mmCIF file of C-alpha atoms in Angstrom:
data_model
loop_
_atom_site.group_PDB
_atom_site.id
_atom_site.type_symbol
_atom_site.label_atom_id
_atom_site.label_comp_id
_atom_site.label_asym_id
_atom_site.label_seq_id
_atom_site.Cartn_x
_atom_site.Cartn_y
_atom_site.Cartn_z
ATOM 1 C CA MET A 1077 -27.331 16.904 26.540
ATOM 2 C CA THR A 1078 -27.187 20.443 25.211
ATOM 3 C CA ARG A 1079 -24.347 21.606 22.995
ATOM 4 C CA PRO A 1080 -21.476 23.534 24.646
ATOM 5 C CA ARG A 1081 -22.461 26.917 23.199
ATOM 6 C CA SER A 1082 -26.105 26.438 24.147
ATOM 7 C CA THR A 1083 -25.035 25.327 27.602
ATOM 8 C CA PHE A 1084 -22.852 28.414 27.953
ATOM 9 C CA TRP A 1085 -25.807 30.684 27.214
ATOM 10 C CA LEU A 1086 -28.101 28.781 29.576
ATOM 11 C CA LEU A 1087 -25.470 29.001 32.310
ATOM 12 C CA SER A 1088 -24.978 32.725 31.732
ATOM 13 C CA LEU A 1089 -28.742 33.265 31.739
ATOM 14 C CA ALA A 1090 -29.097 31.328 34.983
ATOM 15 C CA MET A 1091 -26.333 33.258 36.707
ATOM 16 C CA GLY A 1092 -27.685 36.545 35.382
ATOM 17 C CA ALA A 1093 -31.033 35.652 36.953
ATOM 18 C CA SER A 1094 -29.201 34.677 40.133
ATOM 19 C CA THR A 1095 -27.706 38.158 40.380
ATOM 20 C CA VAL A 1096 -31.196 39.627 40.064
ATOM 21 C CA GLY A 1097 -32.156 37.860 43.280
ATOM 22 C CA GLN A 1098 -28.846 38.607 44.987
ATOM 23 C CA SER A 1099 -28.946 42.306 44.133
ATOM 24 C CA MET A 1100 -32.569 42.501 45.268
ATOM 25 C CA LEU A 1101 -31.428 41.200 48.652
ATOM 26 C CA ALA A 1102 -28.363 43.462 48.647
ATOM 27 C CA THR A 1103 -30.696 46.457 48.276
ATOM 28 C CA SER A 1104 -33.494 45.223 50.540
ATOM 29 C CA VAL A 1105 -31.414 43.991 53.478
ATOM 30 C CA PRO A 1106 -29.931 47.371 54.547
ATOM 31 C CA LEU A 1107 -33.255 49.123 53.945
ATOM 32 C CA PHE A 1108 -35.063 46.479 56.014
ATOM 33 C CA ALA A 1109 -32.435 46.791 58.741
ATOM 34 C CA VAL A 1110 -33.003 50.559 58.858
ATOM 35 C CA ALA A 1111 -36.765 49.973 58.981
ATOM 36 C CA LEU A 1112 -36.173 47.701 61.975
ATOM 37 C CA GLY A 1113 -34.311 50.552 63.690
ATOM 38 C CA LEU A 1114 -30.816 49.053 63.573
ATOM 39 C CA ALA A 1115 -27.759 51.322 63.878
ATOM 40 C CA PRO A 1116 -25.165 51.651 61.054
ATOM 41 C CA LEU A 1117 -22.796 49.271 62.855
ATOM 42 C CA TRP A 1118 -25.404 46.500 62.820
ATOM 43 C CA VAL A 1119 -26.297 47.260 59.227
ATOM 44 C CA GLY A 1120 -22.628 46.658 58.443
ATOM 45 C CA VAL A 1121 -22.648 43.404 60.407
ATOM 46 C CA LEU A 1122 -25.687 42.133 58.509
ATOM 47 C CA VAL A 1123 -24.199 43.051 55.144
ATOM 48 C CA ALA A 1124 -20.931 41.339 56.126
ATOM 49 C CA LEU A 1125 -22.519 38.086 57.358
ATOM 50 C CA PRO A 1126 -22.719 36.326 53.939
ATOM 51 C CA ASN A 1127 -18.925 36.441 53.874
ATOM 52 C CA ALA A 1128 -18.349 34.859 57.296
ATOM 53 C CA LEU A 1129 -18.496 31.151 56.443
ATOM 54 C CA PRO A 1130 -17.026 31.409 52.896
ATOM 55 C CA VAL A 1131 -13.823 32.793 54.425
ATOM 56 C CA LEU A 1132 -13.370 29.400 56.086
ATOM 57 C CA LEU A 1133 -14.923 27.180 53.420
ATOM 58 C CA ALA A 1134 -13.826 28.654 50.089
ATOM 59 C CA MET A 1135 -10.629 26.644 49.573
ATOM 60 C CA THR A 1136 -12.367 23.431 50.624
ATOM 61 C CA ALA A 1137 -15.329 24.187 48.381
ATOM 62 C CA GLY A 1138 -12.975 24.760 45.472
ATOM 63 C CA ARG A 1139 -11.376 21.352 45.995
ATOM 64 C CA TRP A 1140 -14.793 19.687 46.184
ATOM 65 C CA ILE A 1141 -15.715 21.303 42.882
ATOM 66 C CA ASP A 1142 -12.419 20.180 41.342
ATOM 67 C CA ARG A 1143 -13.095 16.602 42.405
ATOM 68 C CA GLY A 1144 -16.869 16.360 42.076
ATOM 69 C CA GLY A 1145 -17.521 18.404 38.947
ATOM 70 C CA ALA A 1146 -18.935 21.901 38.520
ATOM 71 C CA GLY A 1147 -22.389 20.855 37.327
ATOM 72 C CA ARG A 1148 -23.614 19.068 40.439
ATOM 73 C CA TRP A 1149 -22.243 21.761 42.763
ATOM 74 C CA LEU A 1150 -23.889 24.472 40.663
ATOM 75 C CA ALA A 1151 -27.261 22.810 41.233
ATOM 76 C CA PHE A 1152 -26.508 22.472 44.956
ATOM 77 C CA GLY A 1153 -25.546 26.135 45.315
ATOM 78 C CA THR A 1154 -28.379 27.649 43.311
ATOM 79 C CA GLY A 1155 -30.959 25.442 45.013
ATOM 80 C CA GLY A 1156 -29.746 26.411 48.470
ATOM 81 C CA MET A 1157 -29.733 30.111 47.647
ATOM 82 C CA ALA A 1158 -33.530 30.062 47.398
ATOM 83 C CA THR A 1159 -33.776 29.281 51.116
ATOM 84 C CA ALA A 1160 -32.541 32.734 52.202
ATOM 85 C CA PRO A 1161 -35.286 34.945 50.742
ATOM 86 C CA LEU A 1162 -37.882 32.256 51.477
ATOM 87 C CA LEU A 1163 -36.954 32.396 55.161
ATOM 88 C CA LEU A 1164 -37.488 36.174 55.134
ATOM 89 C CA VAL A 1165 -40.895 35.746 53.512
ATOM 90 C CA LEU A 1166 -41.915 33.393 56.311
ATOM 91 C CA VAL A 1167 -40.222 35.194 59.244
ATOM 92 C CA PRO A 1168 -39.403 38.848 58.438
ATOM 93 C CA SER A 1169 -37.358 39.726 61.536
ATOM 94 C CA ALA A 1170 -33.835 40.705 62.542
ATOM 95 C CA PRO A 1171 -32.757 37.172 63.670
ATOM 96 C CA ALA A 1172 -34.149 35.684 60.458
ATOM 97 C CA LEU A 1173 -32.316 38.363 58.498
ATOM 98 C CA ALA A 1174 -29.021 37.327 60.076
ATOM 99 C CA LEU A 1175 -29.651 33.618 59.434
ATOM 100 C CA ALA A 1176 -30.730 34.285 55.846
ATOM 101 C CA GLN A 1177 -27.530 36.205 55.180
ATOM 102 C CA LEU A 1178 -25.431 33.313 56.509
ATOM 103 C CA LEU A 1179 -27.311 30.796 54.348
ATOM 104 C CA LEU A 1180 -27.028 33.016 51.302
ATOM 105 C CA GLY A 1181 -23.272 33.308 51.728
ATOM 106 C CA VAL A 1182 -22.633 29.568 51.983
ATOM 107 C CA PHE A 1183 -24.747 28.539 49.007
ATOM 108 C CA GLN A 1184 -23.664 31.484 46.872
ATOM 109 C CA LEU A 1185 -20.067 30.376 47.453
ATOM 110 C CA PHE A 1186 -20.759 27.072 45.699
ATOM 111 C CA ALA A 1187 -22.837 28.719 42.975
ATOM 112 C CA ALA A 1188 -20.133 31.293 42.202
ATOM 113 C CA LEU A 1189 -17.158 28.931 42.204
ATOM 114 C CA SER A 1190 -18.895 26.211 40.226
ATOM 115 C CA SER A 1191 -20.342 28.598 37.633
ATOM 116 C CA GLN A 1192 -16.945 30.207 37.039
ATOM 117 C CA SER A 1193 -15.339 26.775 36.682
ATOM 118 C CA PHE A 1194 -18.246 25.707 34.449
ATOM 119 C CA VAL A 1195 -17.560 28.577 32.053
ATOM 120 C CA ALA A 1196 -13.905 27.608 31.885
ATOM 121 C CA ASP A 1197 -14.781 23.989 31.141
ATOM 122 C CA LEU A 1198 -17.009 25.116 28.274
ATOM 123 C CA GLY A 1199 -14.551 27.686 26.907
ATOM 124 C CA GLY A 1200 -11.409 27.174 24.928
ATOM 125 C CA GLY A 1201 -8.937 28.538 22.440
ATOM 126 C CA ARG A 1202 -8.806 32.287 22.129
ATOM 127 C CA ALA A 1203 -12.305 32.867 23.493
ATOM 128 C CA LEU A 1204 -11.289 33.600 27.096
ATOM 129 C CA GLU A 1205 -11.964 37.350 27.196
ATOM 130 C CA ARG A 1206 -14.992 37.037 24.917
ATOM 131 C CA ASN A 1207 -16.630 34.355 27.054
ATOM 132 C CA TYR A 1208 -15.980 36.188 30.273
ATOM 133 C CA ALA A 1209 -17.125 39.500 28.869
ATOM 134 C CA THR A 1210 -20.402 37.831 27.846
ATOM 135 C CA TYR A 1211 -20.800 36.003 31.147
ATOM 136 C CA ALA A 1212 -20.005 39.111 33.177
ATOM 137 C CA THR A 1213 -22.347 41.230 31.038
ATOM 138 C CA LEU A 1214 -25.277 39.016 31.976
ATOM 139 C CA LEU A 1215 -24.241 39.160 35.636
ATOM 140 C CA SER A 1216 -24.245 42.948 35.416
ATOM 141 C CA ALA A 1217 -27.611 42.861 33.677
ATOM 142 C CA GLY A 1218 -28.944 41.026 36.714
ATOM 143 C CA ARG A 1219 -27.517 43.690 38.999
ATOM 144 C CA LEU A 1220 -29.171 46.288 36.795
ATOM 145 C CA VAL A 1221 -32.632 44.771 37.199
ATOM 146 C CA GLY A 1222 -32.456 43.621 40.824
ATOM 147 C CA PRO A 1223 -32.120 46.871 42.797
ATOM 148 C CA LEU A 1224 -34.792 48.656 40.769
ATOM 149 C CA LEU A 1225 -37.122 45.668 41.079
ATOM 150 C CA ALA A 1226 -36.512 45.589 44.836
ATOM 151 C CA GLY A 1227 -37.273 49.295 45.194
ATOM 152 C CA VAL A 1228 -40.494 49.053 43.208
ATOM 153 C CA ALA A 1229 -41.629 45.984 45.168
ATOM 154 C CA ILE A 1230 -40.879 47.619 48.519
ATOM 155 C CA ASP A 1231 -42.701 50.849 47.665
ATOM 156 C CA ALA A 1232 -45.655 48.961 46.151
ATOM 157 C CA ALA A 1233 -46.146 46.047 48.549
ATOM 158 C CA GLY A 1234 -43.511 46.044 51.295
ATOM 159 C CA PHE A 1235 -40.417 44.068 52.161
ATOM 160 C CA ARG A 1236 -42.085 40.657 52.259
ATOM 161 C CA ALA A 1237 -43.131 41.053 48.620
ATOM 162 C CA ALA A 1238 -39.584 41.949 47.623
ATOM 163 C CA PHE A 1239 -38.239 38.853 49.389
ATOM 164 C CA ALA A 1240 -40.898 36.683 47.671
ATOM 165 C CA VAL A 1241 -39.855 37.926 44.238
ATOM 166 C CA ALA A 1242 -36.198 37.202 45.072
ATOM 167 C CA ALA A 1243 -37.141 33.661 46.130
ATOM 168 C CA SER A 1244 -38.997 33.085 42.856
ATOM 169 C CA VAL A 1245 -35.973 34.236 40.846
ATOM 170 C CA ALA A 1246 -33.720 31.888 42.834
ATOM 171 C CA ALA A 1247 -36.066 28.981 42.096
ATOM 172 C CA PHE A 1248 -35.842 29.741 38.362
ATOM 173 C CA THR A 1249 -32.049 29.778 38.565
ATOM 174 C CA PHE A 1250 -32.044 26.371 40.204
ATOM 175 C CA SER A 1251 -34.311 24.936 37.498
ATOM 176 C CA VAL A 1252 -31.851 25.965 34.776
ATOM 177 C CA ALA A 1253 -28.835 24.754 36.757
ATOM 178 C CA TRP A 1254 -30.504 21.384 37.246
ATOM 179 C CA ARG A 1255 -31.093 21.080 33.499
ATOM 180 C CA ILE A 1256 -27.456 21.701 32.520
ATOM 181 C CA ARG A 1257 -25.732 20.056 35.488
ATOM 182 C CA GLY A 1258 -24.410 17.140 33.399
ATOM 183 C CA ALA A 1259 -23.109 19.197 30.472
ATOM 184 C CA VAL A 1260 -19.469 19.237 31.604
ATOM 185 C CA GLY A 1261 -17.174 16.501 32.797
ATOM 186 C CA GLY A 1262 -16.578 15.405 36.339
ATOM 187 C CA PRO A 1263 -13.441 15.898 38.399
ATOM 188 C CA LYS A 1264 -10.602 17.886 36.885
ATOM 189 C CA ALA A 1265 -8.204 15.044 37.641
ATOM 190 C CA GLU A 1266 -9.919 13.073 34.891
ATOM 191 C CA ALA A 1267 -9.171 15.693 32.312
ATOM 192 C CA SER A 1268 -6.141 15.735 30.117
ATOM 193 C CA GLY A 1269 -3.061 17.636 31.071
ATOM 194 C CA ALA A 1270 -3.655 20.226 28.350
ATOM 195 C CA ALA A 1271 -4.520 23.683 29.515
ATOM 196 C CA THR A 1272 -7.972 25.071 28.852
ATOM 197 C CA GLU A 1273 -9.017 28.649 28.792
ATOM 198 C CA GLY A 1274 -12.123 30.119 30.296
ATOM 199 C CA ASP A 1275 -13.142 31.201 33.679
ATOM 200 C CA GLY A 1276 -10.084 33.115 34.552
ATOM 201 C CA GLU A 1277 -10.286 32.612 38.257
ATOM 202 C CA GLY A 1278 -7.869 29.898 37.591
ATOM 203 C CA ALA A 1279 -5.465 27.756 39.370
ATOM 204 C CA ALA A 1280 -1.731 27.413 39.664
ATOM 205 C CA PRO A 1281 1.281 26.923 37.430
ATOM 206 C CA ALA A 1282 1.878 23.459 36.041
ATOM 207 C CA ALA A 1283 4.589 22.752 38.603
ATOM 208 C CA GLU A 1284 2.185 23.409 41.460
ATOM 209 C CA GLU A 1285 0.086 20.265 41.636
ATOM 210 C CA ASP A 1286 -3.027 19.632 43.676
ATOM 211 C CA ALA A 1287 -3.592 16.500 45.706
ATOM 212 C CA ALA A 1288 -5.217 14.955 42.636
ATOM 213 C CA VAL A 1289 -3.201 12.582 40.490
ATOM 214 C CA ARG A 1290 -2.194 13.854 37.061
ATOM 215 C CA PRO A 1291 -3.281 11.122 34.646
ATOM 216 C CA SER A 1292 -0.176 11.339 32.512
ATOM 217 C CA ALA A 1293 2.276 11.288 35.381
ATOM 218 C CA GLY A 1294 0.664 9.248 38.107
ATOM 219 C CA VAL A 1295 2.215 11.323 40.854
ATOM 220 C CA VAL A 1296 0.652 13.224 43.678
ATOM 221 C CA GLY A 1297 1.510 16.858 44.268
ATOM 222 C CA ARG A 1298 0.253 19.572 46.532
ATOM 223 C CA PHE A 1299 -1.415 22.850 45.643
ATOM 224 C CA GLY A 1300 -2.434 25.262 48.367
ATOM 225 C CA ALA A 1301 -2.631 28.908 49.294
ATOM 226 C CA ARG A 1302 1.138 29.456 49.402
ATOM 227 C CA GLU A 1303 1.624 28.025 45.920
ATOM 228 C CA ALA A 1304 -1.241 30.041 44.484
ATOM 229 C CA LEU A 1305 -0.098 33.314 46.026
ATOM 230 C CA ALA A 1306 3.366 32.820 44.526
ATOM 231 C CA ASN A 1307 1.779 33.354 41.105
ATOM 232 C CA VAL A 1308 1.778 36.996 40.017
ATOM 233 C CA GLY A 1309 -1.521 36.586 38.204
ATOM 234 C CA VAL A 1310 -3.181 35.487 41.426
ATOM 235 C CA GLN A 1311 -1.491 38.312 43.343
ATOM 236 C CA LEU A 1312 -2.801 40.937 40.944
ATOM 237 C CA ALA A 1313 -6.266 39.422 40.877
ATOM 238 C CA VAL A 1314 -6.513 39.246 44.669
ATOM 239 C CA LEU A 1315 -5.394 42.858 45.146
ATOM 240 C CA SER A 1316 -7.779 44.166 42.526
ATOM 241 C CA SER A 1317 -10.832 42.042 43.210
ATOM 242 C CA ALA A 1318 -10.589 42.291 47.007
ATOM 243 C CA GLY A 1319 -10.370 46.071 46.782
ATOM 244 C CA VAL A 1320 -13.209 46.426 44.310
ATOM 245 C CA PHE A 1321 -15.431 43.996 46.186
ATOM 246 C CA VAL A 1322 -14.847 45.912 49.417
ATOM 247 C CA ALA A 1323 -15.863 49.131 47.694
ATOM 248 C CA ILE A 1324 -18.938 47.452 46.219
ATOM 249 C CA SER A 1325 -19.990 46.000 49.574
ATOM 250 C CA VAL A 1326 -19.575 49.354 51.330
ATOM 251 C CA ARG A 1327 -21.540 51.100 48.572
ATOM 252 C CA GLN A 1328 -24.326 48.490 48.650
ATOM 253 C CA ALA A 1329 -24.518 48.537 52.434
ATOM 254 C CA PHE A 1330 -24.522 52.235 53.181
ATOM 255 C CA LEU A 1331 -25.599 54.097 50.051
ATOM 256 C CA PRO A 1332 -29.234 52.987 50.610
ATOM 257 C CA VAL A 1333 -28.962 54.118 54.238
ATOM 258 C CA ALA A 1334 -27.481 57.494 53.248
ATOM 259 C CA LEU A 1335 -30.126 58.012 50.569
ATOM 260 C CA THR A 1336 -32.881 57.083 53.040
ATOM 261 C CA GLU A 1337 -31.604 59.746 55.435
ATOM 262 C CA LEU A 1338 -31.720 62.249 52.573
ATOM 263 C CA GLY A 1339 -35.391 61.382 52.016
ATOM 264 C CA TYR A 1340 -35.202 59.422 48.754
ATOM 265 C CA PRO A 1341 -37.877 56.693 48.264
ATOM 266 C CA ALA A 1342 -36.948 53.037 47.757
ATOM 267 C CA THR A 1343 -37.682 53.152 44.020
ATOM 268 C CA THR A 1344 -35.233 56.036 43.519
ATOM 269 C CA ILE A 1345 -32.644 54.295 45.659
ATOM 270 C CA GLY A 1346 -33.002 51.141 43.595
ATOM 271 C CA ALA A 1347 -32.755 53.126 40.362
ATOM 272 C CA LEU A 1348 -29.525 54.830 41.477
ATOM 273 C CA ILE A 1349 -27.951 51.510 42.416
ATOM 274 C CA SER A 1350 -29.108 49.996 39.134
ATOM 275 C CA LEU A 1351 -27.501 52.858 37.221
ATOM 276 C CA GLY A 1352 -24.051 51.613 38.199
ATOM 277 C CA ALA A 1353 -24.966 48.155 36.942
ATOM 278 C CA LEU A 1354 -26.199 49.690 33.675
ATOM 279 C CA ALA A 1355 -22.825 51.342 33.163
ATOM 280 C CA ALA A 1356 -21.137 47.987 33.819
ATOM 281 C CA VAL A 1357 -23.418 46.269 31.304
ATOM 282 C CA LEU A 1358 -22.635 48.852 28.635
ATOM 283 C CA VAL A 1359 -18.861 48.772 29.140
ATOM 284 C CA ARG A 1360 -18.348 45.010 29.437
ATOM 285 C CA PRO A 1361 -18.812 44.162 25.745
ATOM 286 C CA LEU A 1362 -16.061 46.725 25.117
ATOM 287 C CA MET A 1363 -13.757 45.196 27.729
ATOM 288 C CA PRO A 1364 -11.239 43.721 25.233
ATOM 289 C CA VAL A 1365 -11.060 47.080 23.401
ATOM 290 C CA VAL A 1366 -10.623 49.015 26.645
ATOM 291 C CA SER A 1367 -7.938 46.573 27.753
ATOM 292 C CA ARG A 1368 -5.963 46.981 24.538
ATOM 293 C CA THR A 1369 -6.346 50.771 24.613
ATOM 294 C CA LEU A 1370 -5.006 51.044 28.162
ATOM 295 C CA GLY A 1371 -2.090 48.709 27.530
ATOM 296 C CA GLY A 1372 -3.283 45.305 28.681
ATOM 297 C CA PRO A 1373 -5.369 43.715 31.445
ATOM 298 C CA ALA A 1374 -3.002 44.539 34.316
ATOM 299 C CA ARG A 1375 -2.797 48.257 33.545
ATOM 300 C CA THR A 1376 -6.530 48.392 32.911
ATOM 301 C CA LEU A 1377 -7.170 46.817 36.313
ATOM 302 C CA VAL A 1378 -5.274 49.613 38.060
ATOM 303 C CA VAL A 1379 -7.238 52.289 36.181
ATOM 304 C CA ALA A 1380 -10.508 50.540 37.043
ATOM 305 C CA MET A 1381 -9.561 50.371 40.736
ATOM 306 C CA LEU A 1382 -8.816 54.088 40.821
ATOM 307 C CA ALA A 1383 -12.164 54.839 39.169
ATOM 308 C CA VAL A 1384 -14.030 52.828 41.801
ATOM 309 C CA ALA A 1385 -11.980 54.441 44.587
ATOM 310 C CA LEU A 1386 -13.072 57.896 43.457
ATOM 311 C CA ALA A 1387 -16.675 56.838 42.897
ATOM 312 C CA VAL A 1388 -17.029 55.399 46.413
ATOM 313 C CA GLY A 1389 -14.818 57.874 48.254
ATOM 314 C CA ALA A 1390 -16.853 60.862 47.081
ATOM 315 C CA LEU A 1391 -20.287 59.434 47.977
ATOM 316 C CA GLY A 1392 -20.405 61.110 51.364
ATOM 317 C CA MET A 1393 -19.674 64.554 49.919
ATOM 318 C CA VAL A 1394 -22.647 64.880 47.548
ATOM 319 C CA THR A 1395 -26.389 65.216 48.062
ATOM 320 C CA SER A 1396 -27.923 65.831 44.633
ATOM 321 C CA LEU A 1397 -29.491 63.147 42.481
ATOM 322 C CA ALA A 1398 -27.291 64.088 39.511
ATOM 323 C CA ALA A 1399 -24.082 63.748 41.546
ATOM 324 C CA PHE A 1400 -25.094 60.340 42.873
ATOM 325 C CA ALA A 1401 -25.914 59.275 39.326
ATOM 326 C CA LEU A 1402 -22.531 60.422 38.001
ATOM 327 C CA LEU A 1403 -20.661 58.575 40.739
ATOM 328 C CA GLY A 1404 -22.773 55.491 40.036
ATOM 329 C CA VAL A 1405 -21.758 55.547 36.373
ATOM 330 C CA LEU A 1406 -18.089 55.903 37.329
ATOM 331 C CA ALA A 1407 -18.349 52.973 39.751
ATOM 332 C CA GLY A 1408 -20.083 50.923 37.070
ATOM 333 C CA PHE A 1409 -17.257 51.571 34.614
ATOM 334 C CA GLY A 1410 -14.650 50.486 37.158
ATOM 335 C CA THR A 1411 -16.426 47.317 38.237
ATOM 336 C CA GLY A 1412 -17.613 46.474 34.730
ATOM 337 C CA VAL A 1413 -14.066 46.380 33.428
ATOM 338 C CA GLY A 1414 -12.140 45.487 36.565
ATOM 339 C CA LEU A 1415 -13.896 42.408 37.900
ATOM 340 C CA PRO A 1416 -13.853 40.283 34.731
ATOM 341 C CA LEU A 1417 -10.262 41.304 34.030
ATOM 342 C CA SER A 1418 -9.251 40.162 37.508
ATOM 343 C CA ILE A 1419 -10.573 36.762 36.455
ATOM 344 C CA VAL A 1420 -8.673 36.911 33.166
ATOM 345 C CA THR A 1421 -5.354 37.706 34.874
ATOM 346 C CA VAL A 1422 -5.556 34.461 36.806
ATOM 347 C CA ALA A 1423 -6.753 32.337 33.885
ATOM 348 C CA SER A 1424 -3.978 33.600 31.640
ATOM 349 C CA HIS A 1425 -1.196 32.869 34.137
ATOM 350 C CA VAL A 1426 -2.135 29.595 35.828
ATOM 351 C CA ASP A 1427 -2.630 25.929 35.049
ATOM 352 C CA PRO A 1428 -6.340 25.034 34.890
ATOM 353 C CA ARG A 1429 -6.184 21.681 36.673
ATOM 354 C CA HIS A 1430 -6.550 23.262 40.111
ATOM 355 C CA ARG A 1431 -9.002 25.910 39.031
ATOM 356 C CA GLY A 1432 -11.503 25.358 41.819
ATOM 357 C CA THR A 1433 -8.805 25.530 44.481
ATOM 358 C CA ALA A 1434 -7.435 28.810 43.156
ATOM 359 C CA LEU A 1435 -10.926 30.190 42.713
ATOM 360 C CA GLY A 1436 -11.558 29.285 46.324
ATOM 361 C CA LEU A 1437 -8.439 31.093 47.495
ATOM 362 C CA ARG A 1438 -9.335 34.243 45.586
ATOM 363 C CA LEU A 1439 -12.894 34.147 46.839
ATOM 364 C CA SER A 1440 -11.803 33.410 50.405
ATOM 365 C CA LEU A 1441 -9.560 36.475 50.515
ATOM 366 C CA ASN A 1442 -12.244 38.599 48.871
ATOM 367 C CA ARG A 1443 -14.784 37.449 51.421
ATOM 368 C CA ALA A 1444 -12.415 38.104 54.305
ATOM 369 C CA ALA A 1445 -12.139 41.719 53.151
ATOM 370 C CA GLN A 1446 -15.889 41.938 52.635
ATOM 371 C CA LEU A 1447 -16.459 40.495 56.101
ATOM 372 C CA ALA A 1448 -14.286 43.010 57.914
ATOM 373 C CA MET A 1449 -14.816 46.242 56.020
ATOM 374 C CA PRO A 1450 -18.607 46.782 56.197
ATOM 375 C CA VAL A 1451 -18.432 46.301 59.963
ATOM 376 C CA ALA A 1452 -15.475 48.690 60.282
ATOM 377 C CA ILE A 1453 -16.997 51.289 57.955
ATOM 378 C CA GLY A 1454 -20.346 50.958 59.743
ATOM 379 C CA ALA A 1455 -18.630 51.736 63.038
ATOM 380 C CA VAL A 1456 -16.868 54.747 61.475
ATOM 381 C CA ILE A 1457 -20.125 56.038 59.994
ATOM 382 C CA GLY A 1458 -21.849 55.667 63.354
ATOM 383 C CA VAL A 1459 -19.167 57.851 64.979
ATOM 384 C CA ALA A 1460 -18.028 60.252 62.251
ATOM 385 C CA GLY A 1461 -20.700 60.197 59.540
ATOM 386 C CA PHE A 1462 -21.044 59.072 55.948
ATOM 387 C CA ALA A 1463 -18.407 61.411 54.466
ATOM 388 C CA VAL A 1464 -15.631 59.954 56.606
ATOM 389 C CA GLY A 1465 -16.811 56.362 56.172
ATOM 390 C CA PHE A 1466 -17.047 56.505 52.373
ATOM 391 C CA GLY A 1467 -13.823 58.505 52.179
ATOM 392 C CA LEU A 1468 -11.973 55.863 54.191
ATOM 393 C CA ALA A 1469 -13.222 53.103 51.877
ATOM 394 C CA GLY A 1470 -12.099 55.074 48.822
ATOM 395 C CA ALA A 1471 -8.670 55.734 50.307
ATOM 396 C CA LEU A 1472 -8.205 52.046 51.087
ATOM 397 C CA LEU A 1473 -9.015 51.064 47.513
ATOM 398 C CA ALA A 1474 -6.650 53.728 46.163
ATOM 399 C CA GLY A 1475 -3.879 52.229 48.290
ATOM 400 C CA LEU A 1476 -4.618 48.755 46.935
ATOM 401 C CA ALA A 1477 -4.547 50.190 43.414
ATOM 402 C CA LEU A 1478 -1.020 51.441 44.031
ATOM 403 C CA ALA A 1479 -0.018 48.016 45.359
ATOM 404 C CA ALA A 1480 -1.505 46.362 42.277
ATOM 405 C CA GLY A 1481 0.342 48.841 40.084
ATOM 406 C CA SER A 1482 3.615 47.704 41.599
ATOM 407 C CA ARG A 1483 2.962 44.160 40.285
ATOM 408 C CA VAL A 1484 2.111 45.136 36.706
ATOM 409 C CA ALA A 1485 5.670 44.868 35.386
ATOM 410 C CA ALA A 1486 6.135 41.400 36.886
ATOM 411 C CA PHE A 1487 2.800 40.298 35.447
ATOM 412 C CA GLU A 1488 3.751 41.462 31.975
ATOM 413 C CA ARG A 1489 7.182 39.793 32.144
ATOM 414 C CA ARG A 1490 5.818 36.397 33.057
ATOM 415 C CA SER A 1491 4.487 34.297 30.187
ATOM 416 C CA PRO A 1492 1.218 32.389 30.563
ATOM 417 C CA PRO A 1493 1.588 28.645 31.179
ATOM 418 C CA ALA A 1494 1.842 26.330 28.213
#
């Protein structure tokens, strides 16, 4: 068995590679849909489909991970993710595209929840922000490579080649996940009652027990959505991450379509999308410094949300390459700081024994927003154009930023759990 630090780096490498494949698909799917002649509404539907089943399954998946251990579910999720691009290699068509998106969403749910819980199991002490900054940096590095790689592959050899490369990357991710699957313990109920730090997409306060039996007490408690949402750390994380993920999904879905209409080739489109990921990669190692400078994680989250709101809301009002690049950098700053800090706010304010359940709740609400908004924005774009559609998405995120800002004081008053 590999040592914890070595396992952490292998896990981060695997998930970084996973985001290469995911971001390749995120770039290729809307471009392929446009090539098939689909309208903006249907592009939005296709981009939203990976979120359909996780909305229903996320809480259940989190409990399974709590009880069965993160390692085995990580292997299950990463292995299944390879089926989506492989299907598109074999049957590159609109129905296959829809099915591949559904498959990708289900298996990515397990990969995301288990990898986040895995990091928490490996972390400890005062390393929470450091571990998550490192982990998130490698995720952003994958998003930096993936869109550009997709654009080059599409321009050089077509969509089927891009899907084949994504499938190969997914297979590599699975091979690493299989190697490290036994490096952390099994069900959380077998762990001690002491809190551990890590993942940050945590669970609930100590008084809010899951259905698992606490070893030291021998009593059964319940932990569900109501208990999790009563925690201010979860509230802040849900507001911030749901808003930012909506903005990201709208940007990923319709920026390639808008750039295609402006005549940009796939390689340039991929490079512009990758630029935002580059900004996220560069800012994430500085995340603890940025957080301290802006007054703590909660205040920094609000600033990051406003940055992403501006970056997405203005997309429909520019046409030059330089303007798109500037907005991409701004979006990268907001997501690079905001998403890992939304994890930290939960981890610092909740008990870790129900981590998977709370992770599932957060992801479920994120996916619900990501399911609805691309479809709604696609319909708006089809009727009123890109400027109105992107502007609406930016305004929505700005409103969520204000709501998150109203919870900052409560977050800062409440002490983290012992």
